[in-house]
Coordinates of C-alpha atoms and ligand atoms in Angstrom, one line a residue:
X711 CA 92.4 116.8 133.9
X712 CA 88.5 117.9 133.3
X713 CA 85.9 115.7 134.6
X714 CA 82.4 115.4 132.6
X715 CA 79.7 114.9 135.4
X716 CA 76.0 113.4 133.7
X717 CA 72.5 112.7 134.8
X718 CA 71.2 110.4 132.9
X719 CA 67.6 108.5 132.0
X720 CA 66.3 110.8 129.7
X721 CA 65.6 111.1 125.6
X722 CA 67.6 113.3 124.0
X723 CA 65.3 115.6 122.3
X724 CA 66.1 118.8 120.0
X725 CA 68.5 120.3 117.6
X726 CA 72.1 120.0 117.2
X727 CA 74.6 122.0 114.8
X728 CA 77.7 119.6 114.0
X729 CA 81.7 120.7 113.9
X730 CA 84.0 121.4 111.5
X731 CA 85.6 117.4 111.0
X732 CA 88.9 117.5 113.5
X733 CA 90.3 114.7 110.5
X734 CA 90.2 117.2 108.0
X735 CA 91.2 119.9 109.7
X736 CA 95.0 118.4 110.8
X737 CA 96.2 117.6 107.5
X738 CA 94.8 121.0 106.0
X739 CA 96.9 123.0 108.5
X740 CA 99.7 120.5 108.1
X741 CA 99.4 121.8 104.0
X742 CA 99.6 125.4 105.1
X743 CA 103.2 124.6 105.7
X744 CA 104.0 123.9 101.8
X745 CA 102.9 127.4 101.1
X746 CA 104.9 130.2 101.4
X747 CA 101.8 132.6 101.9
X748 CA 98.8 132.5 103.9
X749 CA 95.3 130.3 103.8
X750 CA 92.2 130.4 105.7
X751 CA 90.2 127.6 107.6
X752 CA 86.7 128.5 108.3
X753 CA 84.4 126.1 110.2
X754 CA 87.4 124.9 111.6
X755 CA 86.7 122.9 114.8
X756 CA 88.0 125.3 118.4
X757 CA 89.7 121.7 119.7
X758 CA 93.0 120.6 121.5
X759 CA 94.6 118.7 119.0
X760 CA 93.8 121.6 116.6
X761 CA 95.1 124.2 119.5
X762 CA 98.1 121.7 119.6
X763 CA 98.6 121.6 115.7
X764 CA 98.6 125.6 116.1
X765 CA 101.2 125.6 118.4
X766 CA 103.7 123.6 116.2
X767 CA 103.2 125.5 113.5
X768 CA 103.7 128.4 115.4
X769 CA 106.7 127.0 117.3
X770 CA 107.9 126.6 113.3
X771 CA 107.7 130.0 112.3
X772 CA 104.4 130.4 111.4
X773 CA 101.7 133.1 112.1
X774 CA 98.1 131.7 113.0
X775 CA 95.0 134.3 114.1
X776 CA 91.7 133.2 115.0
X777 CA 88.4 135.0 113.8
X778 CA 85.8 132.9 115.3
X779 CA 85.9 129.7 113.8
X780 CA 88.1 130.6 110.8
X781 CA 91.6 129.9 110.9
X782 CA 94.4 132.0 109.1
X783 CA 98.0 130.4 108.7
X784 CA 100.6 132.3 107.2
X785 CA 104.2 130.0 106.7
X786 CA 105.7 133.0 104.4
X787 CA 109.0 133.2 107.6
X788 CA 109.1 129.4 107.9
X789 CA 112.1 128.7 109.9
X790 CA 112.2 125.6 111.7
X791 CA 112.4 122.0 110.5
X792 CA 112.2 120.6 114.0
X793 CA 109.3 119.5 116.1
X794 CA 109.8 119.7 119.9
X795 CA 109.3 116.5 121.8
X796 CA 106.5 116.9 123.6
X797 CA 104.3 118.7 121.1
X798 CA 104.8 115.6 118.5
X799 CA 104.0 113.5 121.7
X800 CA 101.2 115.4 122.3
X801 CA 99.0 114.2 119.4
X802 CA 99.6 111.6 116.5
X803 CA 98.8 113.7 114.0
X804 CA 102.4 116.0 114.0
X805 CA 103.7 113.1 111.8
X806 CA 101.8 114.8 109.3
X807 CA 104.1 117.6 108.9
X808 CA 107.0 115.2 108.2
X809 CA 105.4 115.3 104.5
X810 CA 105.1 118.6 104.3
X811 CA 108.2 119.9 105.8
X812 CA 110.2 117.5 103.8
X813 CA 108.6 119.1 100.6
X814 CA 108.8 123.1 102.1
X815 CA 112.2 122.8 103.9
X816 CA 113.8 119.5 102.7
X817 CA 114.4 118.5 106.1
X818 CA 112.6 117.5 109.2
X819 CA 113.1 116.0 112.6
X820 CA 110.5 114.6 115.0
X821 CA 110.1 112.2 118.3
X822 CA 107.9 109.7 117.1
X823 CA 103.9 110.7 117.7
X824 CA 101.6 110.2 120.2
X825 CA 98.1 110.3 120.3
X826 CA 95.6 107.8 121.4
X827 CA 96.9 104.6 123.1
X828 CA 94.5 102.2 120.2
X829 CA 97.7 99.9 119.6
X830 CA 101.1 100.1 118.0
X831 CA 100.1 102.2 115.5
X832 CA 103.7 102.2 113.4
X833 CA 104.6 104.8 111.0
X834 CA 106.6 102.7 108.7
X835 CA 104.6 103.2 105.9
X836 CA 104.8 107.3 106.1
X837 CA 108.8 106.6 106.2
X838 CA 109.0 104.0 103.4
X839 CA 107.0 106.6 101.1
X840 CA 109.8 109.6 102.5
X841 CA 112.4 106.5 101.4
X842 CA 111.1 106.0 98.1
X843 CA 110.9 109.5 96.9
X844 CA 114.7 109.9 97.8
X845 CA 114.7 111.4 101.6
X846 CA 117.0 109.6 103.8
X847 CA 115.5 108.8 107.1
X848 CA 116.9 108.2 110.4
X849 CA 116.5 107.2 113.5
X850 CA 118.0 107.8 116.8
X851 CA 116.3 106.5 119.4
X852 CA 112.5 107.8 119.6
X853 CA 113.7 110.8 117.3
X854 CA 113.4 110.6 113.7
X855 CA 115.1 112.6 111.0
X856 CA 114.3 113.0 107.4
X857 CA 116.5 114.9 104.9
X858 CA 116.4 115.2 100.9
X859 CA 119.5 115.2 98.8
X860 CA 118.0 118.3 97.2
X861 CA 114.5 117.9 96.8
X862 CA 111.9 115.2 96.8
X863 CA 111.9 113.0 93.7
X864 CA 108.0 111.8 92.3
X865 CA 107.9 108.2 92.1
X866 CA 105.6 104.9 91.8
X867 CA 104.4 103.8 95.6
X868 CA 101.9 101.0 96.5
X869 CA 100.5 100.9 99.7
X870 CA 100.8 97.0 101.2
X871 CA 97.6 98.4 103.4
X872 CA 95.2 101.1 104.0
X873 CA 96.3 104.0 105.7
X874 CA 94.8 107.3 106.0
X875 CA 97.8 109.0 107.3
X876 CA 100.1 107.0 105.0
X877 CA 98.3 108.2 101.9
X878 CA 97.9 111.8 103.3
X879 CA 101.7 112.5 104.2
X880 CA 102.1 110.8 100.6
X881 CA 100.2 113.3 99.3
X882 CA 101.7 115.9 100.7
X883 CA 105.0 114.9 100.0
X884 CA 104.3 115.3 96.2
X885 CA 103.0 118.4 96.2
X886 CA 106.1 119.9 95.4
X887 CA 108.0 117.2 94.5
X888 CA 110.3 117.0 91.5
X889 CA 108.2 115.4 88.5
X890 CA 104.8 113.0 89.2
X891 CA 104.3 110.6 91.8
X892 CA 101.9 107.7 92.1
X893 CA 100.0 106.4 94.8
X894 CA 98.4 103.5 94.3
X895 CA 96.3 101.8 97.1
X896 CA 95.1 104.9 98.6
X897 CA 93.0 104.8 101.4
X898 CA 89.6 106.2 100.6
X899 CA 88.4 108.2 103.9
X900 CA 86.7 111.1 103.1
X901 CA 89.2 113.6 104.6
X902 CA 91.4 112.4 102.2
X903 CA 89.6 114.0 99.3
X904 CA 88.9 116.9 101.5
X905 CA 92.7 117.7 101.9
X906 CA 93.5 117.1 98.1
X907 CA 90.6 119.6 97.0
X908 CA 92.2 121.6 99.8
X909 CA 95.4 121.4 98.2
X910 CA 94.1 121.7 94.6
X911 CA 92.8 125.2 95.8
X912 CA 96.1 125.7 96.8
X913 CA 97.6 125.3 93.2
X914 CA 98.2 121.8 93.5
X915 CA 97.7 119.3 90.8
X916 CA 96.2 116.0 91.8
X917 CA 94.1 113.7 89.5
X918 CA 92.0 110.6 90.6
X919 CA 90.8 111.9 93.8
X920 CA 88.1 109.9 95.9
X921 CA 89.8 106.7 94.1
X922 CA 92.7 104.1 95.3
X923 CA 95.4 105.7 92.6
X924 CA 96.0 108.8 93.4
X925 CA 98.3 110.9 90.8
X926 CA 100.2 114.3 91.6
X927 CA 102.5 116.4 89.5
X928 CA 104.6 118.4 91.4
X929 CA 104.7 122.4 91.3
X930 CA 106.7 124.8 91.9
X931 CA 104.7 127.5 93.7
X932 CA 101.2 127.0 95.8
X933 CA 98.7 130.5 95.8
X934 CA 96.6 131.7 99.2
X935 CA 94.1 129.9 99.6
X936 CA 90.8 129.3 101.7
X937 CA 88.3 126.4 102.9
X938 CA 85.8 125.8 104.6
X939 CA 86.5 122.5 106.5
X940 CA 83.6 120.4 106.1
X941 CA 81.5 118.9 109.2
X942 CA 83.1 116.1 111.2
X943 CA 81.2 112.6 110.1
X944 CA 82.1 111.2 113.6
X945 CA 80.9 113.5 115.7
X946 CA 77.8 113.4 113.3
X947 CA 77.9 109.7 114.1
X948 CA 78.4 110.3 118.2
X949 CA 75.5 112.3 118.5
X950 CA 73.2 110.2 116.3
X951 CA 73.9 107.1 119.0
X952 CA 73.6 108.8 122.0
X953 CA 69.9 109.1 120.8
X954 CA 69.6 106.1 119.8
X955 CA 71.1 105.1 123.7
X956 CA 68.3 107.1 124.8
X957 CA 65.5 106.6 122.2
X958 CA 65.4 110.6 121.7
X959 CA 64.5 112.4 118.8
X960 CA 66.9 114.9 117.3
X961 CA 67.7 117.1 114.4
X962 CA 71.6 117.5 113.7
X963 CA 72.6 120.4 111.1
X964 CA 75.0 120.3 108.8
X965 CA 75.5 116.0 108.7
X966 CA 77.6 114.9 105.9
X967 CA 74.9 112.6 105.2
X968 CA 76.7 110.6 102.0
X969 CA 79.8 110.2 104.8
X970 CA 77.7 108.4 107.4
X971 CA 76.2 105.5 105.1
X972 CA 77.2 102.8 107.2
X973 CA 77.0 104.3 110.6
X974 CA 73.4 104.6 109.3
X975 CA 73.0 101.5 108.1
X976 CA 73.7 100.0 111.7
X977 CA 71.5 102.6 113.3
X978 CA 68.7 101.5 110.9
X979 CA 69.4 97.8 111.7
X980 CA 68.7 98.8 115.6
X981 CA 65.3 100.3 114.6
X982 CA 66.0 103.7 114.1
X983 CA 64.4 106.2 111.7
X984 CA 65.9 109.0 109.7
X985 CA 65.5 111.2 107.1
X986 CA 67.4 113.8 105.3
X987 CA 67.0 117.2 103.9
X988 CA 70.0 118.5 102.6
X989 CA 72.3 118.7 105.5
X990 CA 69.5 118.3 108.0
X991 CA 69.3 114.8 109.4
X992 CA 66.0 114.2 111.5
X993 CA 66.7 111.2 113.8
X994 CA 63.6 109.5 115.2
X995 CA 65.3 106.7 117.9
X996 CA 62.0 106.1 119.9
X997 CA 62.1 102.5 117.8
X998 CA 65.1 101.6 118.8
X999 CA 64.9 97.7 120.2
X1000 CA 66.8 95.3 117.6
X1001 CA 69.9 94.1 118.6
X1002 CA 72.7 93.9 116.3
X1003 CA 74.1 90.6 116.1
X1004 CA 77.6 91.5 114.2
X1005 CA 79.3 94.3 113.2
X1006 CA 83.0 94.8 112.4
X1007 CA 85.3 98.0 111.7
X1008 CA 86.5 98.6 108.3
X1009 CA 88.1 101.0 106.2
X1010 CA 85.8 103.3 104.5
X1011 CA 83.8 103.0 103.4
X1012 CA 82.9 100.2 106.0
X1013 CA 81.8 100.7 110.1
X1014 CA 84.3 103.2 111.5
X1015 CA 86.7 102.2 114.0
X1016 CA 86.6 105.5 115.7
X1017 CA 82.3 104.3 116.2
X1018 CA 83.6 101.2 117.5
X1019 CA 82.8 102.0 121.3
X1020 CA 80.1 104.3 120.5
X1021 CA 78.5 101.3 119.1
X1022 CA 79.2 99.2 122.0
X1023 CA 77.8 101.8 124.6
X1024 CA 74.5 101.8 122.5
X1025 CA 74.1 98.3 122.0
X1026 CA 74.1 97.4 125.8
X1027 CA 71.0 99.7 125.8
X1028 CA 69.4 96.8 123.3
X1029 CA 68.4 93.0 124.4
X1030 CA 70.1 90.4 123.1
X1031 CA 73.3 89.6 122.2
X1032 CA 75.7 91.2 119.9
X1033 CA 79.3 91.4 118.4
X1034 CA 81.5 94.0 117.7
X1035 CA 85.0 93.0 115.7
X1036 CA 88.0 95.4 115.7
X1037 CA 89.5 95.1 112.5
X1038 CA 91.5 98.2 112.3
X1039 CA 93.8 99.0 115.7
X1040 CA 94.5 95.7 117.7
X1041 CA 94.1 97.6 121.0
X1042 CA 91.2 99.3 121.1
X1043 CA 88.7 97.5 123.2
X1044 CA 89.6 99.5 126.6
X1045 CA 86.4 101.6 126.8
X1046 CA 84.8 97.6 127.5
X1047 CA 86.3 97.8 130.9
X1048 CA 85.0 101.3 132.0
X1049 CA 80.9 100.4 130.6
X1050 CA 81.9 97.2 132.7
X1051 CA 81.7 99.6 135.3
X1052 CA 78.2 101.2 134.6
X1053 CA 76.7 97.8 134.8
X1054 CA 77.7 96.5 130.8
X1055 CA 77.7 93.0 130.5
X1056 CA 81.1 92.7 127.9
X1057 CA 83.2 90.2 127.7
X1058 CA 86.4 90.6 125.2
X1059 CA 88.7 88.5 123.5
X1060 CA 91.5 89.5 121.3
X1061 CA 89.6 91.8 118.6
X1062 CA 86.4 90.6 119.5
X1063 CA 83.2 92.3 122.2
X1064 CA 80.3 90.4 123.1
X1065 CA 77.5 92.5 124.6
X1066 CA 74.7 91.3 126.3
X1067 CA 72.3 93.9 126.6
X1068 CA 69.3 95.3 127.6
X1069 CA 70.7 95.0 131.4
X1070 CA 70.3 98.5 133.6
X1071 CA 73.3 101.1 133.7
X1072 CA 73.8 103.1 136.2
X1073 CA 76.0 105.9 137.1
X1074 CA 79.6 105.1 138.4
X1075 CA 82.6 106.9 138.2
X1076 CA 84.8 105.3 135.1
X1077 CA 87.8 107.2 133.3
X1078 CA 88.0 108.0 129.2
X1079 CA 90.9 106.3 128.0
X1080 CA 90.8 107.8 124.3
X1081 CA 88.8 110.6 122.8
X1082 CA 86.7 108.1 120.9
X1083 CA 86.2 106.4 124.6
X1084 CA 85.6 109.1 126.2
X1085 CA 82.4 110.0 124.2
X1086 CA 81.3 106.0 124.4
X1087 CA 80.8 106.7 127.9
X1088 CA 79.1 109.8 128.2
X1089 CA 76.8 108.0 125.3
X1090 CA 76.3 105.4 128.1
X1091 CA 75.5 107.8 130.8
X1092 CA 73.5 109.5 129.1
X1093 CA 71.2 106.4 129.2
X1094 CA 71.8 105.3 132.7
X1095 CA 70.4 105.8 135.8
X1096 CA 72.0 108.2 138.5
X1097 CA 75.3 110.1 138.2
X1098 CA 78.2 109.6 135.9
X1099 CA 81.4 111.2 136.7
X1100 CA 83.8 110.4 133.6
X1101 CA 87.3 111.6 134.3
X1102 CA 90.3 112.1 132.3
X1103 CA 87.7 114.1 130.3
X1104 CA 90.9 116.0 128.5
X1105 CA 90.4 113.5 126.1
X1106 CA 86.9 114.1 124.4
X1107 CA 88.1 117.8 124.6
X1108 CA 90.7 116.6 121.6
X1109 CA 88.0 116.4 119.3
X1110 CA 84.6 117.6 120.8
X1111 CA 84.7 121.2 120.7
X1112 CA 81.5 121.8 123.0
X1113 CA 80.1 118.1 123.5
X1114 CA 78.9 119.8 127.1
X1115 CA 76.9 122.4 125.4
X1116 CA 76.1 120.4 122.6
X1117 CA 74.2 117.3 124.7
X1118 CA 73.0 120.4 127.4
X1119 CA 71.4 121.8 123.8
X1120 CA 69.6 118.2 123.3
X1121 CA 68.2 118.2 127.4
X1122 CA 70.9 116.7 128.8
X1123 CA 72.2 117.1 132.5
X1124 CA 75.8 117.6 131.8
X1125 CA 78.4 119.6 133.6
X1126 CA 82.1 119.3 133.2
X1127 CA 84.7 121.0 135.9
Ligands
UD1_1474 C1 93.3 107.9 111.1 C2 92.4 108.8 111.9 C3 91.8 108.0 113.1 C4 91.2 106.7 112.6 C5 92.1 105.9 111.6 C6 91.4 104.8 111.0 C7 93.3 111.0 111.7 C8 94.0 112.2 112.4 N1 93.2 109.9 112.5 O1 94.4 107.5 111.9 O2 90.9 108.8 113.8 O3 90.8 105.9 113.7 O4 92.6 106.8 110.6 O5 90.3 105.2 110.2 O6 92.9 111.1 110.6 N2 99.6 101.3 110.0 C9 100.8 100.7 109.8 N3 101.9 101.4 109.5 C10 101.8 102.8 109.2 C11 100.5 103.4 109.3 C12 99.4 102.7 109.8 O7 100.9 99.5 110.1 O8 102.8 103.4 108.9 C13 98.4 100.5 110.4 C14 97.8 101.0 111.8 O9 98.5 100.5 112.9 C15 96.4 100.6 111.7 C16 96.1 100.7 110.2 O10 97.3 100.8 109.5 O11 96.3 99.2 112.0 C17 95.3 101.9 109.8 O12 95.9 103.1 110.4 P1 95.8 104.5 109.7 O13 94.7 104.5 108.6 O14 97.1 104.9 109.3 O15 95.3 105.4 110.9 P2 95.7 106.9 111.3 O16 96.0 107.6 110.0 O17 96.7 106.8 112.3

């Protein structure tokens, strides 16, 4: 795997266009699936778990062709129902095709996902939806197959708790399911109202979108469709703290600005300065010095978990103390041990990191252990002193398209091999 080499100790300083959203992207290409025809993804993000998504598809029967950054998916010779083992290993979000496949093919089988090592992260709640709409689900071991009688049925479904995937395989269950189905208790992430107006370019009807009860009336045929995937909020997030770790000043294009609310909240509370002008955020971190005494993941439109250890890498650039709570995944707290390594002072117990910062950083060797990881430590070398070599660097690669190129653009002394 790719090692990301960094010299740090200096402001970021300069102008950075952000990605296509890697989120919105999956479940979009997982939709192509339900049409027997071809759509386009443009500003979709060049990424492995998007290359990985492409090769599934492909593996399925479908026909992908790149043109720079748009994406063209034609599923007219669908054959396949089956996902091979490693691919659906490969990246957590394959469960999304089980939705869609069950609603194009009426059958689907699958080794339960991978993706990043954050916790348990079940899937009961995409199979109790399958279950409720009238697929019969089972499993054999680590594989898992799905079938319909003869089609998907609509129906009433509450979700016990928030789920992005949960609610998106939901949706795309109904799609073209027999009658109307309900979801109630919808998780509210943005790329969840990016897919359905996705899908409602596709033909689909869906009503109460960007709410918690989500209503879809099934239909028979979908049309070609395109998109433009919209830009990723977390990489928008990223790259906004790794000048705030260095107390840079930069301009990042294209910021879905309405998205980032709270991660903006938290960078104001540090001392940060922003302002917006349509897509153009103009970041001004050379006030950054206020600690952050608490701050805990939420659904959105709370902190985002996938910030979490962005946040933490920041914050040991601050004096004082401060506390990070992982509400979401129980697991997700690894990256602590690696910014141990640069010189963090972070303790962690159960959900919770304490950071006591302000101390110095300094380059070390430490491993990603999760995309979201990955970039929390090349935030942290960006603002400490010496060499960093961060390897296992595979990971960021899953949902940075050019975070090299993109922090090289901004001044910094980056390199990966
Ligand atoms: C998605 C995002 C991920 C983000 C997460 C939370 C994608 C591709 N990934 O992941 O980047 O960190 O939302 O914002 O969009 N749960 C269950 N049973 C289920 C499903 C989930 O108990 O069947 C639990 C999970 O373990 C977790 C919580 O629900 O504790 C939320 O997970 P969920 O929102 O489903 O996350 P993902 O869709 O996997």
């Amino acid at each position: 795997m790719s090692e990301m080499i960094l010299e740090g100790g200096r402001p970021l300083l300069g102008c950075v266009r952000i990605q296509g959203s890697k989120n919105a992207a999956l479940p979009m290409m997982a939709a192509a699936v339900l049409h027997e025809g071809e759509v386009a993804l443009h500003n979709c993000p060049r990424i492995a778990d998007v290359f990985s998504m492409e090769r599934i598809l492909r593996s399925l029967g479908a026909e992908t062709c790149w043109e720079d950054h748009t994406l063209r998916i034609c599923c007219r010779n669908l054959h396949g129902f089956e996902i091979d083992r490693e691919d659906a290993a490969s990246m957590r979000s394959s469960v999304m095709l089980m939705g869609s496949l069950l609603g194009r093919q009426g059958c689907v089988r699958i080794a339960y996902p991978g993706g990043c090592t954050i916790g348990e992260r079940p899937i009961d709640l995409h199979l109790k939806v399958f279950q409720a709409m009238s697929a019969r689900v089972e499993e054999q071991g680590d594989l898992l197959e799905a079938r319909t009688p003869d089609c998907l049925w609509g129906t009433r479904i509450c979700f016990p708790i928030s789920s992005v995937g949960a609610t998106e395989n939901g949706i795309l269950a109904a799609v073209k399911a027999r009658g109307t189905t309900l979801l109630e208790n919808c998780a509210l992430e943005p790329e969840i109202t990016h897919l359905c107006h996705f899908l409602q370019a596709m033909g689909a009807e869906i009503g109460g979108i960007g709410t918690r009860r989500l209503r879809i009336r099934g239909v028979r045929i979908l049309r070609d469709a395109q998109f433009w995937v919209p830009p990723d909020r977390i990489v928008a997030g990223t790259y906004l703290y790794a000048a705030a770790a260095t107390r840079g000043k930069v301009e990042l294009l294209d910021v879905p600005v309405d998205e980032i609310a709270s991660i903006l909240r938290v960078y104001e509370k540090m001392g940060g300065q922003w302002e917006c002008n349509g897509g153009k955020l103009k970041a001004d971190a050379s006030g950054v010095r206020r600690m952050v005494e608490y701050t805990r993941t939420q659904c959105y439109p709370g902190f985002p978990t996938d910030m979490q250890s962005v946040l933490m890498a920041v914050l040991l650039t601050i004096p004082g103390k401060g506390r990070i709570r992982e509400e979401i995944f129980e697991d997700r707290l690894k990256t602590a041990g690696e910014l141990k390594k640069l010189g963090g002072r972070i303790h962690t117990a159960g959900r919770d990191a304490w950071i006591i910062g302000g101390g110095p950083l300094t380059g070390a060797r430490v491993e990603a252990r999760d995309l979201r990881g990955g970039a929390a430590l090349a935030v942290a070398a960006l603002a400490a002193s010496g060499t960093t070599v961060i390897g296992s660097a595979g990971f960021v690669e899953r949902g940075y398209e050019a975070i090299d190129a993109d922090l090289a653009g901004l001044g910094a002394r980056i390199e990966m091999r």
